Coordinates of C-alpha atoms in Angstrom, one line a residue:
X1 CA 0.0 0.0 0.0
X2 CA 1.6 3.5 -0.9
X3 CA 0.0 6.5 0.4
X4 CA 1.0 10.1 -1.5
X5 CA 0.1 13.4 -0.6
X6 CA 0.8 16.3 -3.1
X7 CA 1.7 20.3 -1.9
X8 CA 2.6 23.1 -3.2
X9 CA -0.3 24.3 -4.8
X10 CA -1.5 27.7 -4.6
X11 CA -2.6 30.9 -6.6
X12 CA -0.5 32.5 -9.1
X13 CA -0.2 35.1 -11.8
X14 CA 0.0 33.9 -15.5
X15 CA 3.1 33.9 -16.5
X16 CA 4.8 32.2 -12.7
X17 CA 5.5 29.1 -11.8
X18 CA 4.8 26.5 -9.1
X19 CA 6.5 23.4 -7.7
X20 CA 4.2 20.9 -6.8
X21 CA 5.6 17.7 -4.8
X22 CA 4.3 14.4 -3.8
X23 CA 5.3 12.5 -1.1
X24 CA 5.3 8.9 -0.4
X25 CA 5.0 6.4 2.5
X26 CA 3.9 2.9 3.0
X27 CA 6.9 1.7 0.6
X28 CA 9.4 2.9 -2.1
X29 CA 8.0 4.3 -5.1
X30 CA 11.9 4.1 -6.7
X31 CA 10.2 0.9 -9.2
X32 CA 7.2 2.6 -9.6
X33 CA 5.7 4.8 -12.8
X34 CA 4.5 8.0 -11.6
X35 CA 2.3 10.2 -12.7
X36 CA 0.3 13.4 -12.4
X37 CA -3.2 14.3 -13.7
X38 CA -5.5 17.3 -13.2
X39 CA -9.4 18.2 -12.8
X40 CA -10.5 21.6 -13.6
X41 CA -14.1 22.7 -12.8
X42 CA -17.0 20.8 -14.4
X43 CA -14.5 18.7 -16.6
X44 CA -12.9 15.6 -17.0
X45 CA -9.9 14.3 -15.4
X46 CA -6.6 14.7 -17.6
X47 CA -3.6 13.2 -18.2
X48 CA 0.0 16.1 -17.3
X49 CA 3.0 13.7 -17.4
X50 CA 4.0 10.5 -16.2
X51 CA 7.8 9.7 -15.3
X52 CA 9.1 5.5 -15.7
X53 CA 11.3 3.8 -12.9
X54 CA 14.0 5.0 -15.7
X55 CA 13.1 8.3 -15.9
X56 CA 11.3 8.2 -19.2
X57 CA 9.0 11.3 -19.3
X58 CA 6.2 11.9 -21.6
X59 CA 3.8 15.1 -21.2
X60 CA 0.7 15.8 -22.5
X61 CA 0.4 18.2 -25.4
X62 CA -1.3 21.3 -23.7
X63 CA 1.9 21.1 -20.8
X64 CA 4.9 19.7 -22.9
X65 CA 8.1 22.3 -23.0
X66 CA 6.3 24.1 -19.9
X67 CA 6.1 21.7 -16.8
X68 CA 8.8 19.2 -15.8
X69 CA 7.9 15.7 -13.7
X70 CA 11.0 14.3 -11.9
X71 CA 11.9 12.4 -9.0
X72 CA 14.0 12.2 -5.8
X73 CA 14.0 8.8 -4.8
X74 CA 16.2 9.5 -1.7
X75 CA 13.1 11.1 -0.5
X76 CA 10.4 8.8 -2.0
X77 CA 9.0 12.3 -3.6
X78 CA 8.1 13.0 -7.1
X79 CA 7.6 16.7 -9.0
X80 CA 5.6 18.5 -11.5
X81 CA 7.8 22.1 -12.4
X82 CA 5.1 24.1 -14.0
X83 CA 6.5 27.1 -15.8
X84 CA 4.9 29.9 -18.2
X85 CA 1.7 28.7 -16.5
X86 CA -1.8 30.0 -18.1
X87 CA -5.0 30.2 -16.9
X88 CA -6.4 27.4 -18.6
X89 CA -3.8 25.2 -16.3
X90 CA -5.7 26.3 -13.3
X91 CA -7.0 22.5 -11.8
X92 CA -6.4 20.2 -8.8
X93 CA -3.6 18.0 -9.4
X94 CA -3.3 15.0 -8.5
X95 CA -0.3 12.2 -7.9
X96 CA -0.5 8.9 -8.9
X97 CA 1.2 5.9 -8.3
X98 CA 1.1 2.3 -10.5
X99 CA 2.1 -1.2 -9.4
X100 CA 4.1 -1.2 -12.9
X101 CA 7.0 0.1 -13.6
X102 CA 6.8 1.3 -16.6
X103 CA 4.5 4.7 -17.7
X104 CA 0.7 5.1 -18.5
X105 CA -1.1 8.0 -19.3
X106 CA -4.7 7.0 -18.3
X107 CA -5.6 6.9 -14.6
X108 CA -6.7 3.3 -14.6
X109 CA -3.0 2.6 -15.2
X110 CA -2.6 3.8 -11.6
X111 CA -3.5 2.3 -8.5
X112 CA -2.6 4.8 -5.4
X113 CA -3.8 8.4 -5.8
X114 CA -3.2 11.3 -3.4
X115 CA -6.0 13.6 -2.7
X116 CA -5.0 16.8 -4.8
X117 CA -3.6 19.7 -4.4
X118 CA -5.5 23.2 -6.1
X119 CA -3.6 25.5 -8.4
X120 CA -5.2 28.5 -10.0
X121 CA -4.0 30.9 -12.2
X122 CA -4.5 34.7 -12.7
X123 CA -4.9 36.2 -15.8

């Protein structure tokens, strides 16, 4: 059983840039894919970036060459860098965790989720 809970959230101006962070306990998350996905108001849940045991990164479209997913296994915590952000990023964001090791970009890939962390963004 992993348990993750995301931070660093928070309200900022278009243009700025947040650090989000997910921790993990319960066990190592150094074999695991990672991933991150967002919810904005009255839509769907979305895919942001997933990150392999390897450190193979893929992004979504709408967020590729903007936010950066990595990992500090030392500290069983993994990232989302979100730079240049725009209003149309403003969501909660969640962490994700699968049993595999190797990336998925849909949320059934993943089996642990933490319970979000809100970023909005001023225009």
């Amino acid at each position: 059983q992993v348990q993750l809970v995301e931070s660093g959230g928070g309200l900022v101006q278009a243009g700025g840039s947040l650090r989000l962070s997910c921790v993990a306990s319960g066990r190592t998350i150094s074999n695991s894919a990672m991933g991150w996905f967002r919810q904005a108001p009255g839509k769907e849940q979305e895919f942001v970036a997933t990150l392999s045991w390897s450190g193979i990164t893929y992004y979504a479209d709408s967020v590729k060459g903007r936010f950066t997913i990595s990992r500090d296994n030392a500290k069983n915590t993994v990232y989302l860098q979100m730079n240049s952000l725009k209003p149309e990023d403003t969501a909660v964001y969640y962490c994700a965790a699968r049993g595999s090791s190797y990336s998925g970009v849909r949320a059934s890939d993943y089996a642990y989720w933490g319970q979000g962390t809100q970023v909005t963004v001023s225009s």
